[in-house]
GROMACS .gro file of C-alpha atoms in nm:
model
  263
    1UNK     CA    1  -0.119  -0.229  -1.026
    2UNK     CA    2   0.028   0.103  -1.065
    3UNK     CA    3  -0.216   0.409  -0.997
    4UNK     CA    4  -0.238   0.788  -1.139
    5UNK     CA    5  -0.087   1.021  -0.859
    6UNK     CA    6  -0.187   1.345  -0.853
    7UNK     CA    7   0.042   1.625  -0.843
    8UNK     CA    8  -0.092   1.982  -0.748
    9UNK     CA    9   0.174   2.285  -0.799
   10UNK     CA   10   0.102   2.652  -0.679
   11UNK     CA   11   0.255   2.944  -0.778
   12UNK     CA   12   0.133   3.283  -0.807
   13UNK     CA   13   0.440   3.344  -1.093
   14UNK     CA   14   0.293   3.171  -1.418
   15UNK     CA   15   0.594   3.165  -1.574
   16UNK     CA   16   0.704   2.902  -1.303
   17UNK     CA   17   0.421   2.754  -1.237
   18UNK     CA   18   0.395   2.651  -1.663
   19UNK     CA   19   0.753   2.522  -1.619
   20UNK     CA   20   0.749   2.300  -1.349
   21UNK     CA   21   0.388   2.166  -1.516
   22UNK     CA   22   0.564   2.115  -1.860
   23UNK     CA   23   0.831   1.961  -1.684
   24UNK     CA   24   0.661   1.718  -1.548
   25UNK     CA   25   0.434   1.653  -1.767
   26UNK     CA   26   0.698   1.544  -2.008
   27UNK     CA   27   0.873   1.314  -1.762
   28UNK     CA   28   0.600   1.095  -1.677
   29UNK     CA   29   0.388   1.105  -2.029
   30UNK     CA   30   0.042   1.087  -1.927
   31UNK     CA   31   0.096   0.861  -1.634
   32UNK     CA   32   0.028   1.080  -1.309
   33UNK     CA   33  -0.211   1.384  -1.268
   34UNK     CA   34  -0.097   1.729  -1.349
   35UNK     CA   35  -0.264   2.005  -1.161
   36UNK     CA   36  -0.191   2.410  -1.102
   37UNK     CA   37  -0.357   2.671  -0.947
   38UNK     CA   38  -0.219   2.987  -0.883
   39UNK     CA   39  -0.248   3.120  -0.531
   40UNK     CA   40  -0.275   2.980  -0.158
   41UNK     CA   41  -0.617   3.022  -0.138
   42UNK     CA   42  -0.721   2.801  -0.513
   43UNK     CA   43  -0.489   2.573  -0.344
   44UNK     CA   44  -0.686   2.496  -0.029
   45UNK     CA   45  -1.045   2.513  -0.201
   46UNK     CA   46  -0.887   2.241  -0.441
   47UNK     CA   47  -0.735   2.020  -0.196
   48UNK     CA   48  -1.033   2.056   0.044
   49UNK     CA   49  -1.251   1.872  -0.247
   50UNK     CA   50  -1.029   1.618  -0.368
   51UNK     CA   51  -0.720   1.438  -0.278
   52UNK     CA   52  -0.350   1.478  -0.402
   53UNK     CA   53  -0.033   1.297  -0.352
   54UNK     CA   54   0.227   1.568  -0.378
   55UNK     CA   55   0.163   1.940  -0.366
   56UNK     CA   56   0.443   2.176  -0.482
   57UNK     CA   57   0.444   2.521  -0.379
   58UNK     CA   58   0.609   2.827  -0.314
   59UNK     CA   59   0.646   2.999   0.039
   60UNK     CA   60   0.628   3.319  -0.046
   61UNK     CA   61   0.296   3.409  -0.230
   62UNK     CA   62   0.005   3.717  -0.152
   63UNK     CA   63  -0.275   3.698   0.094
   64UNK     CA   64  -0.179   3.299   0.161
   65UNK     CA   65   0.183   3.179   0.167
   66UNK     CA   66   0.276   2.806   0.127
   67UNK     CA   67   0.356   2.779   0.464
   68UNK     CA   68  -0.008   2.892   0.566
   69UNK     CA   69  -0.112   2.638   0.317
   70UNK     CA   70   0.075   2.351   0.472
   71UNK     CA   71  -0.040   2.461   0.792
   72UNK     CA   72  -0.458   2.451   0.664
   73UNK     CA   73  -0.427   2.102   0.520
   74UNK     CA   74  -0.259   1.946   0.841
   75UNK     CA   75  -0.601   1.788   0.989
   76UNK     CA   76  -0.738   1.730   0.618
   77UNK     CA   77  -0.861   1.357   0.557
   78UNK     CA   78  -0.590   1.320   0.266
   79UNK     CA   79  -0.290   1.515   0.318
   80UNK     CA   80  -0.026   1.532   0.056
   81UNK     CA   81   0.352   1.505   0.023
   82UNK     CA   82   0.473   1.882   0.012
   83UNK     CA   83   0.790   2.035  -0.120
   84UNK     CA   84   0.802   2.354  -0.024
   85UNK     CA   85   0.993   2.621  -0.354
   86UNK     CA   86   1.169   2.967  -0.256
   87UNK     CA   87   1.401   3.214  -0.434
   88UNK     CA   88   1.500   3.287  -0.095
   89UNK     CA   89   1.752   3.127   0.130
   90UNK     CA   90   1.588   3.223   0.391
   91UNK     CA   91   1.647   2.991   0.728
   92UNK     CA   92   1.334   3.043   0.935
   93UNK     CA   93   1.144   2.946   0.656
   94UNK     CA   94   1.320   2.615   0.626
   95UNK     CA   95   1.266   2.562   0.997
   96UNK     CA   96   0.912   2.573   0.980
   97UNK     CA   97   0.880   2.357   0.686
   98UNK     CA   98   1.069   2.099   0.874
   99UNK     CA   99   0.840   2.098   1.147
  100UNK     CA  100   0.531   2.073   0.932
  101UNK     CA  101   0.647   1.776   0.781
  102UNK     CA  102   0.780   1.904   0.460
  103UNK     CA  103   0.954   1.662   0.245
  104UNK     CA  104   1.227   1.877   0.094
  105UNK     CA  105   1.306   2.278   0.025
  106UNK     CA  106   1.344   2.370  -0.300
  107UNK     CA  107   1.593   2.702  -0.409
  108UNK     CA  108   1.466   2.895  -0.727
  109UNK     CA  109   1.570   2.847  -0.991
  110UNK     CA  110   1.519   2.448  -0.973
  111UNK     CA  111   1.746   2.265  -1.195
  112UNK     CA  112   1.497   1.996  -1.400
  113UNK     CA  113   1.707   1.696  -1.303
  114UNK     CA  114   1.720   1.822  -0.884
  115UNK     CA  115   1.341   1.847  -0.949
  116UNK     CA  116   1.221   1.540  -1.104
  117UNK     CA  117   1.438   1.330  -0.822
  118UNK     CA  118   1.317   1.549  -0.539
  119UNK     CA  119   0.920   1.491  -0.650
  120UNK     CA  120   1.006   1.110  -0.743
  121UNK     CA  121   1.190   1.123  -0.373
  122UNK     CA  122   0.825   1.259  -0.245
  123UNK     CA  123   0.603   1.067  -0.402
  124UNK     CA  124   0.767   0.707  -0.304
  125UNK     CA  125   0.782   0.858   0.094
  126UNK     CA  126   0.420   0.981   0.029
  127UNK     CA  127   0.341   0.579  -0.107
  128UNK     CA  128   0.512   0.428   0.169
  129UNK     CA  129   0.345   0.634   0.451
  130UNK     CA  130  -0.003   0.533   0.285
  131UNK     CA  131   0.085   0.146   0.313
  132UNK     CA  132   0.208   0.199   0.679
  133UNK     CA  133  -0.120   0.400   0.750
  134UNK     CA  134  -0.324   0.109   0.587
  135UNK     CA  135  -0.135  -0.154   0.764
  136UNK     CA  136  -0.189   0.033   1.107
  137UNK     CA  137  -0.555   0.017   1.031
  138UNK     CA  138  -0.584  -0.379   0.991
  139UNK     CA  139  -0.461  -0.417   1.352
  140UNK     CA  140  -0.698  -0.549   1.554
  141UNK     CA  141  -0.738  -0.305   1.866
  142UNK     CA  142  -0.785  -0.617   2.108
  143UNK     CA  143  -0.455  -0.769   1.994
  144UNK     CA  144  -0.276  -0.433   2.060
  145UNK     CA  145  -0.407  -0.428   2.404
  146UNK     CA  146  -0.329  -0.792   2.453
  147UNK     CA  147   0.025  -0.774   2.318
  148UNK     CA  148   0.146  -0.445   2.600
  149UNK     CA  149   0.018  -0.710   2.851
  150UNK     CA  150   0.182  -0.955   2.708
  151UNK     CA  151   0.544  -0.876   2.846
  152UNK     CA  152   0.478  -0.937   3.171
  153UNK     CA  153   0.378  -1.251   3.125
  154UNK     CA  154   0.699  -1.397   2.920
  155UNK     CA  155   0.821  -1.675   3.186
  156UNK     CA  156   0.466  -1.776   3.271
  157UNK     CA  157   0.282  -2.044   3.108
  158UNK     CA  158   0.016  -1.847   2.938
  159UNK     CA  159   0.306  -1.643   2.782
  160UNK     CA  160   0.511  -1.970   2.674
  161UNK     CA  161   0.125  -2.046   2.525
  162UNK     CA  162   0.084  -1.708   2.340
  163UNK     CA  163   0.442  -1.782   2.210
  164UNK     CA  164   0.347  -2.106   2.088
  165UNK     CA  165   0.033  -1.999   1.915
  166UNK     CA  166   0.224  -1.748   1.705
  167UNK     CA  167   0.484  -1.957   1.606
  168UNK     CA  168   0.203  -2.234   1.466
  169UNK     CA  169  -0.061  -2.017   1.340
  170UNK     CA  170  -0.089  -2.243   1.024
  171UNK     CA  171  -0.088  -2.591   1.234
  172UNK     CA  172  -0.377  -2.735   1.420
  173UNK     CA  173  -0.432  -2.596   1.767
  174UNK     CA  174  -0.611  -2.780   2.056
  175UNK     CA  175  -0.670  -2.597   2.430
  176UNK     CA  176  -0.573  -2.920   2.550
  177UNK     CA  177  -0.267  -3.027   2.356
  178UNK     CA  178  -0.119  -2.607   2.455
  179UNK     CA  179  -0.272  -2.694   2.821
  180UNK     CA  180  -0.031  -3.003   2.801
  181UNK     CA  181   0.276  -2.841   2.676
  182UNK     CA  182   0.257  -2.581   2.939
  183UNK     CA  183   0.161  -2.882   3.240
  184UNK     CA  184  -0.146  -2.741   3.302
  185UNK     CA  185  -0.486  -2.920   3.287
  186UNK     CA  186  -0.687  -2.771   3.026
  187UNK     CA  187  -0.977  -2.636   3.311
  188UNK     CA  188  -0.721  -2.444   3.483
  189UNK     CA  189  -0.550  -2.339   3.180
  190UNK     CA  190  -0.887  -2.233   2.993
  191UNK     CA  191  -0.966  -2.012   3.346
  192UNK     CA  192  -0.578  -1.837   3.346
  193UNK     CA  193  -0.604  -1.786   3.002
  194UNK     CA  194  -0.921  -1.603   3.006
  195UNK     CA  195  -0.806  -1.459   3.344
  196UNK     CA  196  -0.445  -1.300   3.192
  197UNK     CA  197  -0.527  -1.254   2.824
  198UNK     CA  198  -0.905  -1.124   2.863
  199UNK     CA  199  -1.021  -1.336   2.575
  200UNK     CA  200  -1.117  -1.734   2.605
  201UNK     CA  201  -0.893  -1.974   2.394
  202UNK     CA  202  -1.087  -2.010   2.132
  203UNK     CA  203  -1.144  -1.614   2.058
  204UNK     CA  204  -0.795  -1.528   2.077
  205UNK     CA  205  -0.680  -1.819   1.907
  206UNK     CA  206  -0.944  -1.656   1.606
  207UNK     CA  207  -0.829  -1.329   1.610
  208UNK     CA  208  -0.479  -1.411   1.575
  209UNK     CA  209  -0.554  -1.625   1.283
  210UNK     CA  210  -0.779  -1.357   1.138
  211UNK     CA  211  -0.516  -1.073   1.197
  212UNK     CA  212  -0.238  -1.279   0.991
  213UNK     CA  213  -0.501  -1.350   0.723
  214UNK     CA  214  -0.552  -0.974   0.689
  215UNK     CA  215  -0.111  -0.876   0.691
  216UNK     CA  216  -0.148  -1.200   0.402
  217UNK     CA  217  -0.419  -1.026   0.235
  218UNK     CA  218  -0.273  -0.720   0.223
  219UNK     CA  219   0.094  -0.773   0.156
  220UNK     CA  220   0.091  -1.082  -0.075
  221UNK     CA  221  -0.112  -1.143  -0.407
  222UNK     CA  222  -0.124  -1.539  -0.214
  223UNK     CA  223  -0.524  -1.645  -0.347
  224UNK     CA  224  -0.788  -1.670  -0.047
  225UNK     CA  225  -0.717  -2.049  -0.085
  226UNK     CA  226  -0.359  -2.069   0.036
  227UNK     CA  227  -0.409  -1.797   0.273
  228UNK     CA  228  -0.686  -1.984   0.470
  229UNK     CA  229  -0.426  -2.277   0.476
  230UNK     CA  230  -0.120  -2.067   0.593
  231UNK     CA  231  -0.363  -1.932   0.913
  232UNK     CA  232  -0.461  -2.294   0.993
  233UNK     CA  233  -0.793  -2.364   0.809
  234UNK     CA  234  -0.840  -2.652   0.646
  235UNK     CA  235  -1.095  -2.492   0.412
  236UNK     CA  236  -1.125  -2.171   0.264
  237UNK     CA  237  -1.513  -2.191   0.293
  238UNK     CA  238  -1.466  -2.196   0.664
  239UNK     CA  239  -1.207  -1.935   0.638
  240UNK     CA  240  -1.453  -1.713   0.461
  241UNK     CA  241  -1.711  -1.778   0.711
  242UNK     CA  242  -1.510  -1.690   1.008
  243UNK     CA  243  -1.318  -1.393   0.844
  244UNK     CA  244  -1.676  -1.242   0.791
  245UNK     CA  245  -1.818  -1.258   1.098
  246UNK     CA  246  -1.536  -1.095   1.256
  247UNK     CA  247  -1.463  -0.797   0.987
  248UNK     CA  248  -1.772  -0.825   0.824
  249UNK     CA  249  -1.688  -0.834   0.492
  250UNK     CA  250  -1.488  -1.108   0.243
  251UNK     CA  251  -1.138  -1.138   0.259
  252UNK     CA  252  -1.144  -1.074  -0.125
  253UNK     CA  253  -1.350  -0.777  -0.041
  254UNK     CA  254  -1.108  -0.674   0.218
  255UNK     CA  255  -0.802  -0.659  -0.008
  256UNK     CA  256  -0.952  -0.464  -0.237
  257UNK     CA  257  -1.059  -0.220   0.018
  258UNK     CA  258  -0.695  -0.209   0.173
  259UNK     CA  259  -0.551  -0.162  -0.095
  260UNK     CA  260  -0.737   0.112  -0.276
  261UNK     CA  261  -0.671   0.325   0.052
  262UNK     CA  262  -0.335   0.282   0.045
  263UNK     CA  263  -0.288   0.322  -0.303
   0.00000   0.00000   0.00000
């Protein structure tokens, strides 16, 4: 599903600011959000209330220039893509757009074709930094911490068992038949496992299970059904039981909820 982007350009010149909003308004027809407002200061109020995907704006405006701008909505919840416009070649400026994470610098006058690639340019980076964002969310925190740990343990038997498990996620998985393949018995294993990962069998073996279910959900349009096979449950009604008590909500539920952030 493809969503509206919003699109935010400032400019205290009307005359530009009108012909970069006819512009693209023309190109995409309806399809994406078309917003102006014409100094720093509109700009901020605007952005502080609702979110955009790409703001537009010149550096060089009264009171509040477009660098200022860039610098106020740094720690704002939804920050925008920003292309920065000038009818100045002017070096420092470029610098410091750079460092604030500008996408691109834009030379008055704009030709229409350098500006519609330059915005469609912005808008797919500001799309893909979304999904990353989103997919650095799902990660369970306990995993992260397990997985640092878990290269100094690569020779040893519990990290030839972490191995194992995340090769066969979608197979059946027994403390006893891993204890086995690493010649351990499965009392000593269960204690070293607990010992070196900080979670008992059972829990990590869960999580793990849990985590791919949620990259599935995420990534892939795969129905609950198949996922709950692919992450070794034998029933999605189990899968949906144990998915909820550790996020606390459905997988279905989750999906949607992923996805609408990162969209």
């Amino acid at each position: 599903m493809i969503h509206e982007k919003t699109i935010l350009i400032v400019d205290d010149e009307p005359r530009t600011r009108e012909g970069i909003r006819k512009t693209l308004e023309a190109w995409y027809a309806g399809k994406n959000r078309i917003q102006t407002a014409s100094s720093g200061v509109e700009a901020k109020e605007w952005l502080a209330s609702q979110p955009a995907d790409l703001l537009i704006t010149d550096v060089r405006m009264p009171e509040f220039s477009g660098l200022s701008l860039v610098e106020a909505i740094q720690h704002f919840p939804s920050k925008p893509a920003v292309l920065i416009m000038s009818g100045y070649a002017d070096f420092s400026y470029a610098q410091q757009a750079i460092k604030l994470g500008v996408v691109d610098y834009l030379l008055k006058p704009i030709e229409k074709q350098q500006l519609l690639q330059t915005v469609e340019k912005a808008l797919h980076i500001h799309e893909q930094q979304r999904r990353i964002q989103a997919m650095q969310e799902i990660v369970d925190p306990k995993l992260v911490d397990i997985r640092e740990r878990r290269e100094q343990q690569v020779d040893t038997p519990i990290g030839e068992a972490l191995s194992y498990i995340e090769a066969h996620l979608g197979e059946p998985i027994t403390m006893r038949e891993l204890a086995d393949s690493v010649h351990l018995n499965s009392s000593y294993f269960s204690v070293l496992f607990k010992e070196q990962v900080g979670l008992n069998f059972s829990e990590y073996l869960m999580r793990k299970r849990v985590q791919r279910a949620k990259e599935l959900l995420v990534q892939t349009l795969l129905p609950i059904s198949e996922i709950a096979g692919r992450v070794g449950y034998q029933t999605d009604k189990y899968f949906i039981k144990v998915f909820k008590s550790l996020e606390g909500i459905s997988p279905s539920k989750y999906r949607h909820t992923v996805n609408e952030k990162s969209s």
